[in-house]
Amino acid sequence: MRRTRLNRRTRLHGSILPAVAGLLLLTACGTERRGAEASGSTAPPACGPGPNPSASAGPPTAAVAPDQDGVTVIGTGGGADSGSSARPCVAYTLTSRETQPFTYVVTVGFRSESGQALSTVEDTVETVAPGRTVRRTVTASDLPPDAVGTANAKIVKVRGFPTAEAPNAGGTCPPTGVRVYADDGDAAMGLRVVGLHLENCGTRPYRLNGYPRIEIRDEDHDPVAGVSIVQGGEAIAGGAGADGPPRQIELRPGERAHAGLVWRNTVEGGVDGPVNAPYARVWAKPGAAPVTVVPELDLGTTGKLGVGPWKKDEE
């Protein structure tokens, strides 16, 4: 297995996160071990570090949370009441149940004893071989050690996709010469808009003509039936930035293009029950390699997803 690499995005919140799994009490915390693989030892790893990594601290709580999509919390620590200077943290193991190398995004939520959401951290674990187990540590690095007396942590959700189809927003240019990824999107009054982005990071011009091809996938990565994928965002709502006629465009090295996914999450009939599908496979053009993005498609019962045409970023 290739080494795993840590890539985190931290968000601070003022509201309560929905309860999903594995709520654990954080106690004591020591020096953090990032992205370490699981070993034969049953002792949970220490986690942290605080402002003073050399500060003494006891081991984290050894309680084990229930397995969620191959992820098991094996230890927690940190917080002002832990007797250490370390920030709130959680250690977990991830076991891949897939048949090919997968990349995972594990979302961890931290909150106070009263239930107030404090921080959400996304931990990206790259290229986990089939059947392999890795051990990770996640720290609420945006929270000072004395932000809360005692903090709780839980696994909010787990998303994964084949490493060969992983989205790429930066770093090394893929062999295809283009990066494809989705943004965090925008939601207002039941209308959802997620942007698809493509960057020519290669050395040759890259031509696009028309619309990206989209295939909706459920949590098990199976195709979702009963949903119409329509060309043009205006079929769902005007003014979402995903309208206009398709045109042939050429991207020189370094240039970018974007398209939009538009849908409503209303419940009004049209399919058999609400559709919630986290994944979308994207083909930028015929013959292109697919990329799996995670737009979290909560389509309600509308049974429809609008796809806008590719446009250069200056358009």
Short mmCIF file of C-alpha atoms in Angstrom, two decimals:
data_model
loop_
_atom_site.label_atom_id
_atom_site.label_comp_id
_atom_site.label_asym_id
_atom_site.label_seq_id
_atom_site.Cartn_x
_atom_site.Cartn_y
_atom_site.Cartn_z
CA MET A 1 0.00 0.00 0.00
CA ARG A 2 1.15 3.50 -0.73
CA ARG A 3 1.55 5.81 2.21
CA THR A 4 -1.47 7.65 3.44
CA ARG A 5 -1.47 11.42 3.53
CA LEU A 6 -3.44 13.72 5.79
CA ASN A 7 -5.51 16.49 4.26
CA ARG A 8 -7.92 18.31 6.52
CA ARG A 9 -10.50 21.03 6.26
CA THR A 10 -11.74 22.46 9.56
CA ARG A 11 -15.00 24.35 9.99
CA LEU A 12 -16.27 26.06 13.16
CA HIS A 13 -19.97 25.92 13.94
CA GLY A 14 -22.44 27.48 16.35
CA SER A 15 -25.18 24.90 15.97
CA ILE A 16 -25.56 21.27 16.97
CA LEU A 17 -24.38 18.61 14.54
CA PRO A 18 -26.84 15.78 13.82
CA ALA A 19 -26.12 12.66 15.82
CA VAL A 20 -24.73 10.01 13.54
CA ALA A 21 -22.47 7.60 15.39
CA GLY A 22 -19.88 6.95 18.09
CA LEU A 23 -20.35 9.78 20.64
CA LEU A 24 -17.40 9.61 22.99
CA LEU A 25 -16.15 11.58 25.96
CA LEU A 26 -12.72 13.16 25.53
CA THR A 27 -10.40 12.93 28.51
CA ALA A 28 -6.60 13.10 28.34
CA CYS A 29 -4.33 13.62 25.37
CA GLY A 30 -0.63 13.43 24.54
CA THR A 31 1.53 13.69 21.43
CA GLU A 32 -0.30 13.17 18.14
CA ARG A 33 0.67 10.44 15.70
CA ARG A 34 -0.67 11.40 12.29
CA GLY A 35 -1.71 8.79 9.75
CA ALA A 36 -0.02 5.89 11.53
CA GLU A 37 -1.04 2.42 10.35
CA ALA A 38 -2.75 0.01 12.70
CA SER A 39 -0.44 -2.41 14.47
CA GLY A 40 -0.88 -5.52 16.59
CA SER A 41 -1.05 -3.42 19.77
CA THR A 42 -4.48 -2.95 21.33
CA ALA A 43 -3.46 0.22 23.16
CA PRO A 44 -4.95 3.34 21.54
CA PRO A 45 -2.52 5.96 20.27
CA ALA A 46 -2.02 9.25 22.06
CA CYS A 47 -3.34 12.34 20.29
CA GLY A 48 -2.77 16.08 20.35
CA PRO A 49 -0.50 18.00 20.38
CA GLY A 50 -1.18 21.17 22.34
CA PRO A 51 0.84 24.40 22.28
CA ASN A 52 3.56 22.60 24.25
CA PRO A 53 4.10 19.16 22.65
CA SER A 54 6.47 18.16 25.44
CA ALA A 55 3.83 18.68 28.13
CA SER A 56 3.04 15.51 30.04
CA ALA A 57 -0.39 13.95 29.57
CA GLY A 58 -2.05 10.65 30.18
CA PRO A 59 -3.19 8.27 27.45
CA PRO A 60 -6.52 8.85 25.71
CA THR A 61 -9.71 7.06 26.65
CA ALA A 62 -9.64 3.47 25.45
CA ALA A 63 -13.38 3.16 24.79
CA VAL A 64 -14.23 1.76 21.36
CA ALA A 65 -17.10 3.22 19.33
CA PRO A 66 -19.27 1.03 17.09
CA ASP A 67 -18.01 0.41 13.57
CA GLN A 68 -19.38 2.85 10.97
CA ASP A 69 -18.60 2.06 7.33
CA GLY A 70 -15.32 0.43 8.33
CA VAL A 71 -14.36 3.21 10.78
CA THR A 72 -13.99 2.50 14.50
CA VAL A 73 -13.09 5.11 17.13
CA ILE A 74 -10.41 3.62 19.40
CA GLY A 75 -9.40 6.55 21.60
CA THR A 76 -10.11 10.17 22.46
CA GLY A 77 -8.40 12.90 24.43
CA GLY A 78 -7.81 16.58 25.07
CA GLY A 79 -9.79 19.47 26.49
CA ALA A 80 -9.23 21.72 29.48
CA ASP A 81 -10.56 19.12 31.96
CA SER A 82 -8.11 16.47 30.75
CA GLY A 83 -5.27 17.85 32.85
CA SER A 84 -3.10 18.42 29.77
CA SER A 85 -2.35 21.21 27.32
CA ALA A 86 -3.54 19.21 24.34
CA ARG A 87 -6.41 20.10 22.02
CA PRO A 88 -9.44 17.79 21.65
CA CYS A 89 -8.57 14.82 19.47
CA VAL A 90 -9.81 11.41 18.38
CA ALA A 91 -8.03 8.30 17.12
CA TYR A 92 -9.72 5.82 14.81
CA THR A 93 -9.04 2.85 12.57
CA LEU A 94 -10.31 2.50 9.01
CA THR A 95 -10.58 -0.86 7.27
CA SER A 96 -11.23 -0.91 3.53
CA ARG A 97 -13.89 -3.42 2.46
CA GLU A 98 -13.51 -2.61 -1.22
CA THR A 99 -11.92 -4.70 -3.99
CA GLN A 100 -9.64 -1.95 -5.30
CA PRO A 101 -7.61 0.88 -3.71
CA PHE A 102 -9.96 3.48 -2.24
CA THR A 103 -9.55 7.02 -0.93
CA TYR A 104 -11.73 7.99 2.03
CA VAL A 105 -12.96 11.24 3.55
CA VAL A 106 -13.86 10.80 7.22
CA THR A 107 -15.77 13.67 8.84
CA VAL A 108 -15.28 14.03 12.60
CA GLY A 109 -17.44 16.34 14.72
CA PHE A 110 -16.34 17.90 18.02
CA ARG A 111 -18.83 19.40 20.45
CA SER A 112 -19.16 20.52 24.05
CA GLU A 113 -20.77 18.66 26.96
CA SER A 114 -23.93 20.72 26.40
CA GLY A 115 -24.13 19.55 22.78
CA GLN A 116 -22.93 22.74 21.08
CA ALA A 117 -21.09 22.02 17.83
CA LEU A 118 -17.54 23.35 18.05
CA SER A 119 -15.67 22.13 15.00
CA THR A 120 -15.91 19.70 12.08
CA VAL A 121 -12.76 18.19 10.60
CA GLU A 122 -12.52 16.29 7.32
CA ASP A 123 -9.67 13.76 7.27
CA THR A 124 -8.72 12.44 3.81
CA VAL A 125 -7.06 9.01 3.80
CA GLU A 126 -5.52 8.27 0.42
CA THR A 127 -5.06 4.95 -1.33
CA VAL A 128 -6.10 2.29 1.17
CA ALA A 129 -5.55 -1.18 -0.31
CA PRO A 130 -8.35 -3.78 -0.19
CA GLY A 131 -8.66 -5.32 3.27
CA ARG A 132 -5.99 -3.02 4.72
CA THR A 133 -6.47 -1.23 8.06
CA VAL A 134 -4.93 2.15 8.81
CA ARG A 135 -4.94 4.11 12.04
CA ARG A 136 -5.48 7.87 12.07
CA THR A 137 -5.54 10.72 14.56
CA VAL A 138 -7.64 13.86 14.08
CA THR A 139 -7.19 16.99 16.20
CA ALA A 140 -9.52 20.00 16.44
CA SER A 141 -6.59 22.26 15.65
CA ASP A 142 -8.74 25.41 15.47
CA LEU A 143 -9.85 24.95 19.06
CA PRO A 144 -7.51 26.12 21.85
CA PRO A 145 -7.01 23.52 24.61
CA ASP A 146 -9.02 25.63 27.07
CA ALA A 147 -11.91 26.30 24.67
CA VAL A 148 -14.07 23.73 26.44
CA GLY A 149 -13.88 21.92 29.75
CA THR A 150 -14.71 18.51 28.31
CA ALA A 151 -15.36 17.86 24.63
CA ASN A 152 -17.09 15.03 22.76
CA ALA A 153 -16.20 13.57 19.37
CA LYS A 154 -18.05 11.40 16.88
CA ILE A 155 -17.77 10.14 13.33
CA VAL A 156 -20.28 12.21 11.36
CA LYS A 157 -19.97 10.45 8.00
CA VAL A 158 -17.63 8.40 5.86
CA ARG A 159 -17.29 8.82 2.10
CA GLY A 160 -15.03 6.87 -0.24
CA PHE A 161 -14.26 6.50 -3.92
CA PRO A 162 -11.82 4.56 -6.08
CA THR A 163 -8.41 6.20 -5.89
CA ALA A 164 -8.20 6.03 -9.69
CA GLU A 165 -11.30 8.27 -9.82
CA ALA A 166 -10.43 10.62 -6.97
CA PRO A 167 -11.15 14.33 -7.52
CA ASN A 168 -8.09 16.55 -7.61
CA ALA A 169 -8.21 20.24 -6.69
CA GLY A 170 -4.45 20.73 -6.39
CA GLY A 171 -1.07 19.10 -6.05
CA THR A 172 0.47 16.90 -8.71
CA CYS A 173 -1.21 17.07 -12.10
CA PRO A 174 -2.93 13.74 -12.94
CA PRO A 175 -1.70 11.72 -15.94
CA THR A 176 -4.80 12.89 -17.83
CA GLY A 177 -3.47 16.47 -17.75
CA VAL A 178 -6.67 17.84 -16.16
CA ARG A 179 -7.98 18.23 -12.63
CA VAL A 180 -11.71 17.71 -12.01
CA TYR A 181 -13.42 18.38 -8.68
CA ALA A 182 -16.62 19.74 -7.12
CA ASP A 183 -17.02 22.69 -4.76
CA ASP A 184 -19.04 22.75 -1.52
CA GLY A 185 -22.09 24.11 -3.31
CA ASP A 186 -24.83 26.51 -2.28
CA ALA A 187 -28.28 25.81 -0.83
CA ALA A 188 -31.21 28.17 -0.41
CA MET A 189 -34.91 27.43 0.12
CA GLY A 190 -34.72 23.91 -1.25
CA LEU A 191 -32.57 24.79 -4.28
CA ARG A 192 -29.13 23.21 -4.52
CA VAL A 193 -26.26 24.26 -6.79
CA VAL A 194 -22.87 22.51 -6.87
CA GLY A 195 -20.10 23.61 -9.20
CA LEU A 196 -17.95 21.22 -11.20
CA HIS A 197 -14.48 22.58 -11.94
CA LEU A 198 -11.90 21.52 -14.51
CA GLU A 199 -8.35 22.84 -14.79
CA ASN A 200 -5.96 22.13 -17.64
CA CYS A 201 -2.79 21.39 -15.67
CA GLY A 202 -1.11 19.67 -18.62
CA THR A 203 1.02 20.99 -21.43
CA ARG A 204 -1.44 20.81 -24.34
CA PRO A 205 -4.74 22.53 -25.13
CA TYR A 206 -7.82 20.71 -23.81
CA ARG A 207 -11.10 20.98 -25.71
CA LEU A 208 -14.60 20.73 -24.28
CA ASN A 209 -17.84 20.75 -26.17
CA GLY A 210 -21.21 20.75 -24.46
CA TYR A 211 -22.11 19.13 -21.16
CA PRO A 212 -20.29 16.81 -18.78
CA ARG A 213 -21.78 13.35 -18.54
CA ILE A 214 -23.11 12.55 -15.06
CA GLU A 215 -23.95 9.22 -13.46
CA ILE A 216 -25.57 9.27 -10.00
CA ARG A 217 -24.34 6.68 -7.48
CA ASP A 218 -25.72 5.72 -4.05
CA GLU A 219 -23.78 5.02 -0.84
CA ASP A 220 -22.84 1.56 -2.15
CA HIS A 221 -21.63 3.10 -5.43
CA ASP A 222 -24.50 1.48 -7.33
CA PRO A 223 -26.21 3.47 -10.12
CA VAL A 224 -29.40 5.24 -9.06
CA ALA A 225 -32.42 4.59 -11.27
CA GLY A 226 -35.53 6.73 -11.66
CA VAL A 227 -33.78 10.12 -11.88
CA SER A 228 -33.77 12.15 -15.10
CA ILE A 229 -30.55 14.01 -15.87
CA VAL A 230 -31.49 17.00 -18.00
CA GLN A 231 -29.20 19.35 -19.91
CA GLY A 232 -29.33 22.96 -18.75
CA GLY A 233 -29.74 24.22 -15.21
CA GLU A 234 -32.68 26.39 -16.29
CA ALA A 235 -34.73 23.17 -16.44
CA ILE A 236 -34.62 23.29 -12.64
CA ALA A 237 -34.26 27.00 -11.88
CA GLY A 238 -33.10 30.09 -13.77
CA GLY A 239 -30.26 32.31 -12.58
CA ALA A 240 -28.26 29.46 -11.05
CA GLY A 241 -25.31 30.00 -13.37
CA ALA A 242 -25.81 26.65 -15.10
CA ASP A 243 -27.79 27.90 -18.08
CA GLY A 244 -26.88 29.05 -21.58
CA PRO A 245 -26.20 27.16 -24.81
CA PRO A 246 -23.38 24.60 -25.05
CA ARG A 247 -20.30 25.80 -26.90
CA GLN A 248 -16.98 24.39 -27.91
CA ILE A 249 -14.20 25.82 -25.77
CA GLU A 250 -10.45 25.33 -25.72
CA LEU A 251 -8.47 25.56 -22.50
CA ARG A 252 -4.81 26.45 -22.79
CA PRO A 253 -2.49 25.11 -20.05
CA GLY A 254 -3.45 26.77 -16.76
CA GLU A 255 -6.95 27.76 -17.89
CA ARG A 256 -10.10 26.53 -16.17
CA ALA A 257 -13.72 25.79 -16.90
CA HIS A 258 -16.81 25.15 -14.81
CA ALA A 259 -20.25 23.59 -15.08
CA GLY A 260 -23.10 23.32 -12.60
CA LEU A 261 -25.32 20.68 -11.02
CA VAL A 262 -28.75 22.06 -10.06
CA TRP A 263 -31.57 20.32 -8.20
CA ARG A 264 -34.36 20.78 -5.70
CA ASN A 265 -34.84 18.65 -2.62
CA THR A 266 -38.60 19.09 -2.39
CA VAL A 267 -40.92 16.14 -1.73
CA GLU A 268 -43.81 16.27 -4.15
CA GLY A 269 -44.01 12.90 -5.92
CA GLY A 270 -42.31 11.73 -9.09
CA VAL A 271 -40.20 8.84 -7.79
CA ASP A 272 -40.71 6.13 -5.18
CA GLY A 273 -39.55 7.95 -2.07
CA PRO A 274 -36.83 10.58 -1.57
CA VAL A 275 -33.52 10.03 -3.34
CA ASN A 276 -30.32 10.67 -1.40
CA ALA A 277 -27.20 9.80 -3.36
CA PRO A 278 -23.81 11.10 -2.20
CA TYR A 279 -21.77 10.38 -5.33
CA ALA A 280 -21.67 11.46 -8.96
CA ARG A 281 -19.33 10.05 -11.58
CA VAL A 282 -18.28 12.76 -14.01
CA TRP A 283 -16.95 12.39 -17.55
CA ALA A 284 -15.72 15.79 -18.74
CA LYS A 285 -16.22 14.76 -22.38
CA PRO A 286 -16.57 11.56 -24.41
CA GLY A 287 -13.51 9.38 -23.94
CA ALA A 288 -12.37 11.15 -20.76
CA ALA A 289 -11.54 9.18 -17.63
CA PRO A 290 -14.31 9.31 -15.00
CA VAL A 291 -13.91 11.23 -11.74
CA THR A 292 -16.08 10.58 -8.69
CA VAL A 293 -17.21 13.67 -6.77
CA VAL A 294 -19.37 13.93 -3.64
CA PRO A 295 -22.15 16.52 -4.18
CA GLU A 296 -24.46 14.85 -1.62
CA LEU A 297 -27.49 14.81 -3.92
CA ASP A 298 -30.62 15.10 -1.79
CA LEU A 299 -33.06 15.09 -4.69
CA GLY A 300 -36.23 14.65 -2.65
CA THR A 301 -38.90 13.07 -4.83
CA THR A 302 -38.41 15.44 -7.77
CA GLY A 303 -36.58 12.80 -9.80
CA LYS A 304 -34.57 15.37 -11.72
CA LEU A 305 -31.01 16.73 -11.87
CA GLY A 306 -30.00 19.62 -14.12
CA VAL A 307 -26.50 19.79 -15.64
CA GLY A 308 -25.13 23.02 -17.07
CA PRO A 309 -22.72 23.34 -20.02
CA TRP A 310 -18.99 23.84 -19.63
CA LYS A 311 -17.94 27.50 -19.59
CA LYS A 312 -14.55 29.16 -19.27
CA ASP A 313 -14.04 30.66 -15.83
CA GLU A 314 -14.03 34.23 -17.14
CA GLU A 315 -17.50 33.72 -18.62
#
